[in-house]
PDB file of N, CA and C in Angstrom:
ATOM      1  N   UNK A 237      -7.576 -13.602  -9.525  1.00 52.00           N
ATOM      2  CA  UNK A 237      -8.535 -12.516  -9.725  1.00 52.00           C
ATOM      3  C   UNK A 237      -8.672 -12.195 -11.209  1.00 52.00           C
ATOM      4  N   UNK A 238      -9.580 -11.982 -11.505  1.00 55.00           N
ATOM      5  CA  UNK A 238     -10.001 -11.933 -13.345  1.00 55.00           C
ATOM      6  C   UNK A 238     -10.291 -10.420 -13.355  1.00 55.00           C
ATOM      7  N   UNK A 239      -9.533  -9.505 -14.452  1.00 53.00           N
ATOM      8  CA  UNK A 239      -9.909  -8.515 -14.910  1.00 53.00           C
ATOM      9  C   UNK A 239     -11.435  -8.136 -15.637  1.00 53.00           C
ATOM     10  N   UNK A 240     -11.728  -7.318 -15.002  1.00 51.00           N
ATOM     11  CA  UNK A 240     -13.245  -7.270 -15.597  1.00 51.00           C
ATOM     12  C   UNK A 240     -13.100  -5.456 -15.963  1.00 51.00           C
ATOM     13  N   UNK A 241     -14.213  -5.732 -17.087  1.00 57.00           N
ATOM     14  CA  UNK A 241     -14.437  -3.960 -16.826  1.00 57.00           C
ATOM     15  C   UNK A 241     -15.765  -3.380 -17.047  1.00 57.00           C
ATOM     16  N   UNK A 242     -16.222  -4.077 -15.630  1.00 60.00           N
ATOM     17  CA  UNK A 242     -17.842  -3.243 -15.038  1.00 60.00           C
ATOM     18  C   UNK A 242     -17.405  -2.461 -13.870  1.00 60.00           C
ATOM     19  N   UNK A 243     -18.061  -1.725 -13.713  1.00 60.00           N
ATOM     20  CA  UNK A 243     -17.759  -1.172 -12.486  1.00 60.00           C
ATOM     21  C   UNK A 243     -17.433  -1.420 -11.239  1.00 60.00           C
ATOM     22  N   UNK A 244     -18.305  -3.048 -10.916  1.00 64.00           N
ATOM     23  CA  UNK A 244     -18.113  -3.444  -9.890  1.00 64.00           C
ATOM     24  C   UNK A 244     -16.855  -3.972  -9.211  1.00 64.00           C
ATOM     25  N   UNK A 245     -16.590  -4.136 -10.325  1.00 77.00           N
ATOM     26  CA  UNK A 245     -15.075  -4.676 -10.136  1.00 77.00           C
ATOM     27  C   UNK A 245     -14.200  -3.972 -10.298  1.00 77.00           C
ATOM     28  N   UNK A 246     -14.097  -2.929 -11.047  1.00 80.00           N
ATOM     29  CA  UNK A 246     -13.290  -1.667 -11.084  1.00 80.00           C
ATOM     30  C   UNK A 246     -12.944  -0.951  -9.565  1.00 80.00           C
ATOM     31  N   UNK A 247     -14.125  -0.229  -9.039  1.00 81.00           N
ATOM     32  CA  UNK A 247     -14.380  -0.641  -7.456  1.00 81.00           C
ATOM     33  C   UNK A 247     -13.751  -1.258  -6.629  1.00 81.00           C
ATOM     34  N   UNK A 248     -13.973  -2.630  -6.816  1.00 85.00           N
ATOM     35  CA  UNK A 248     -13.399  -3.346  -6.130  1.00 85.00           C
ATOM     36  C   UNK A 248     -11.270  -3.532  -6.373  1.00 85.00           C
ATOM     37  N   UNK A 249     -11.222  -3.627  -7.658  1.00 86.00           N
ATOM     38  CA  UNK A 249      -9.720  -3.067  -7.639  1.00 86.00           C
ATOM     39  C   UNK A 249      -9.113  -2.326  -7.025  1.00 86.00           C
ATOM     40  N   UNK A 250     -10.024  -1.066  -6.967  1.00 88.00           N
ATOM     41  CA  UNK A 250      -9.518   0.374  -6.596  1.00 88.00           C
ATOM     42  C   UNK A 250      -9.357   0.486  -4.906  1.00 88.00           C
ATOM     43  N   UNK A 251     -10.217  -0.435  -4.637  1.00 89.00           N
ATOM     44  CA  UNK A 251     -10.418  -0.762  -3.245  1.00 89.00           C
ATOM     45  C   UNK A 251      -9.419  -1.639  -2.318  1.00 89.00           C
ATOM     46  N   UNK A 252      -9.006  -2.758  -2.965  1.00 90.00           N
ATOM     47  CA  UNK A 252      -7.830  -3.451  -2.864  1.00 90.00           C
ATOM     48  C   UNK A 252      -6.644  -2.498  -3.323  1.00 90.00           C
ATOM     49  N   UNK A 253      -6.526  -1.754  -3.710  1.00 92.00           N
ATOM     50  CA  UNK A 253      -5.187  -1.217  -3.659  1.00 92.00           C
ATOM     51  C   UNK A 253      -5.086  -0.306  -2.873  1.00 92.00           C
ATOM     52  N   UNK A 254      -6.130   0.393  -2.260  1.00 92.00           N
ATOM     53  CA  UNK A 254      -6.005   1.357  -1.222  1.00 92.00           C
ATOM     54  C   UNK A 254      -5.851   0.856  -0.032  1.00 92.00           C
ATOM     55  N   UNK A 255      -6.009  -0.080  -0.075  1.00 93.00           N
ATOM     56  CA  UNK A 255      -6.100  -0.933   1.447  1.00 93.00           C
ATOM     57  C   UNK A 255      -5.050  -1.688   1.439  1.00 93.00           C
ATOM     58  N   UNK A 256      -4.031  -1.988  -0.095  1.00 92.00           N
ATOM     59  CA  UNK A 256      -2.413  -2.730  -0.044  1.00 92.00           C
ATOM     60  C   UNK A 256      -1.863  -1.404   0.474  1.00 92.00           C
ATOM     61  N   UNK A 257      -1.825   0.002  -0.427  1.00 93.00           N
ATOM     62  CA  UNK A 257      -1.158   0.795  -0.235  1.00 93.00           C
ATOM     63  C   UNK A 257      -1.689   0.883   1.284  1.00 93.00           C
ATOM     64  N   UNK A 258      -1.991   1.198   2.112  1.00 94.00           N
ATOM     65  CA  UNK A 258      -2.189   0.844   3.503  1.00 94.00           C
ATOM     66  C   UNK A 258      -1.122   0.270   4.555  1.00 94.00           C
ATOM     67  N   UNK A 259      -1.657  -1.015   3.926  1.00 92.00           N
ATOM     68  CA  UNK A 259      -0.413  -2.100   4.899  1.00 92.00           C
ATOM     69  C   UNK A 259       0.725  -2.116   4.219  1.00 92.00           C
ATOM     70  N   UNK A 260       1.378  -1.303   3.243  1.00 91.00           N
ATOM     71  CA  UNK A 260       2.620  -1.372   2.985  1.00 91.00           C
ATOM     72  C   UNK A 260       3.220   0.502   3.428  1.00 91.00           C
ATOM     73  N   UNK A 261       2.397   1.136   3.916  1.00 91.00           N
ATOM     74  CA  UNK A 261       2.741   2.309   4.783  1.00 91.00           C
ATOM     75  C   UNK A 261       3.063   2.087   6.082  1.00 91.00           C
ATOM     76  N   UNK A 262       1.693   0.788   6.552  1.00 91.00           N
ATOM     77  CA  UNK A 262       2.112   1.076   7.877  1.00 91.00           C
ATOM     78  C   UNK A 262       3.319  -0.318   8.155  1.00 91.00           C
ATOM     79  N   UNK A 263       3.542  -1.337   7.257  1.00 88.00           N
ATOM     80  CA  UNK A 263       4.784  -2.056   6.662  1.00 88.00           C
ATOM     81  C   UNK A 263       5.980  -1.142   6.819  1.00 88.00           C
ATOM     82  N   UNK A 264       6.322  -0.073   6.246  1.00 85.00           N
ATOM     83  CA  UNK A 264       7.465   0.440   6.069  1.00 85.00           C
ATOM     84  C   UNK A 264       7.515   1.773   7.486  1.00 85.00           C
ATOM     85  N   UNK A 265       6.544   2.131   7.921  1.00 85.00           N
ATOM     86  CA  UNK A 265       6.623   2.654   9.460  1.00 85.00           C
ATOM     87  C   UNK A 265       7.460   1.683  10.302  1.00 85.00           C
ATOM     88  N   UNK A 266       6.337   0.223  10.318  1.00 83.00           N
ATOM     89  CA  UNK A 266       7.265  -0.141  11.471  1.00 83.00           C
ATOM     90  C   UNK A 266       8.774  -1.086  11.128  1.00 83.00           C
ATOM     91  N   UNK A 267       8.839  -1.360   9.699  1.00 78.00           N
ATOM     92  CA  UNK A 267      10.594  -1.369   9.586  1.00 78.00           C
ATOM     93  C   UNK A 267      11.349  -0.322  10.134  1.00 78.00           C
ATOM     94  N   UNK A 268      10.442   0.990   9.664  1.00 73.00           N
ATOM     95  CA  UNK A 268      11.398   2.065  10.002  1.00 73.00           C
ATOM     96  C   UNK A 268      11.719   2.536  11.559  1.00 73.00           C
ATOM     97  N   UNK A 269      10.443   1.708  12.569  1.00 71.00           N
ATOM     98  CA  UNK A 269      10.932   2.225  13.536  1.00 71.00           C
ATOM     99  C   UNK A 269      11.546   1.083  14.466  1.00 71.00           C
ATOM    100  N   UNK A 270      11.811  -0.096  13.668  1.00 67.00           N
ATOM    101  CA  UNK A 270      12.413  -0.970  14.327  1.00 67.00           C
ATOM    102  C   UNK A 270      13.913  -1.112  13.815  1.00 67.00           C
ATOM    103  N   UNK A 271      13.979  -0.463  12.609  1.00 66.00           N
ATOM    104  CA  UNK A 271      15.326  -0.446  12.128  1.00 66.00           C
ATOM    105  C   UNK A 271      15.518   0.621  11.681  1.00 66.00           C
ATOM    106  N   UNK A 272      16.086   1.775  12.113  1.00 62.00           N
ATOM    107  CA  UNK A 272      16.054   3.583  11.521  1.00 62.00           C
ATOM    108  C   UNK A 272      17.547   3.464  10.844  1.00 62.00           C
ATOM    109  N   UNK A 273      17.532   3.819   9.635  1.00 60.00           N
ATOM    110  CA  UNK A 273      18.293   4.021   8.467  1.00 60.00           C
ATOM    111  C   UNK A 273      18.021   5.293   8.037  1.00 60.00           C
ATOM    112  N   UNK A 274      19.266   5.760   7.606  1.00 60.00           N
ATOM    113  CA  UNK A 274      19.142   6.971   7.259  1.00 60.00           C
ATOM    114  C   UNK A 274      19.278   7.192   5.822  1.00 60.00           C
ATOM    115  N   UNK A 275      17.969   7.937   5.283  1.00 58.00           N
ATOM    116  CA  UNK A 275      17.202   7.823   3.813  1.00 58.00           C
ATOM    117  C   UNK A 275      15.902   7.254   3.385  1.00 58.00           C
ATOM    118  N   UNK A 276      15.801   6.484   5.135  1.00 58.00           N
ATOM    119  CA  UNK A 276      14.203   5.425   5.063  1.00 58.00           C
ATOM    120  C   UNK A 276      12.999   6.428   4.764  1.00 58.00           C
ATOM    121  N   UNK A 277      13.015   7.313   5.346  1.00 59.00           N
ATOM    122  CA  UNK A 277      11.904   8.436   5.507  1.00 59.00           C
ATOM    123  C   UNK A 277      11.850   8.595   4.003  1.00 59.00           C
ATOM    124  N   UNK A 278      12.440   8.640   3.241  1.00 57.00           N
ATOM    125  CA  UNK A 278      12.068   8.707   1.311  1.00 57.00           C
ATOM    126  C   UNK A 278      11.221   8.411   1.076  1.00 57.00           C
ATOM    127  N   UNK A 279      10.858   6.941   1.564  1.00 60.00           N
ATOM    128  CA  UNK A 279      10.106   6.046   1.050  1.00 60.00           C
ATOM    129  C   UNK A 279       8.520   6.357   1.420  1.00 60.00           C
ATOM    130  N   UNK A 280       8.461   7.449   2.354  1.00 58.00           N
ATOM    131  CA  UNK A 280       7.458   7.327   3.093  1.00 58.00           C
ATOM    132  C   UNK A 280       6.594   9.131   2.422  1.00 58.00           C
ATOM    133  N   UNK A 281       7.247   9.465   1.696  1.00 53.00           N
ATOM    134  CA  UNK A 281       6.717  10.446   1.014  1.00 53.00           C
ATOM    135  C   UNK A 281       5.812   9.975   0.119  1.00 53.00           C
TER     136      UNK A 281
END
């Protein structure tokens, strides 16, 4: 992926990371509810 700085692609960055941060919430849900450790819930703030 090539850094650009038009908007469109700015956008589109901003967009891909809302949608990683996503699957690495609902990533660390279901570690957490397949393996419950105590302190996991930290992570999820």
């Amino acid at each position: 992926m090539f850094i650009n700085t038009t908007f469109a692609s700015s956008y589109e960055a901003e967009a891909l990371r809302e949608e990683l941060r996503f699957h690495i919430k609902t990533f660390l849900k279901r570690m957490i509810i397949l393996q419950p450790l105590k302190g996991t819930n930290i992570l999820l703030k």
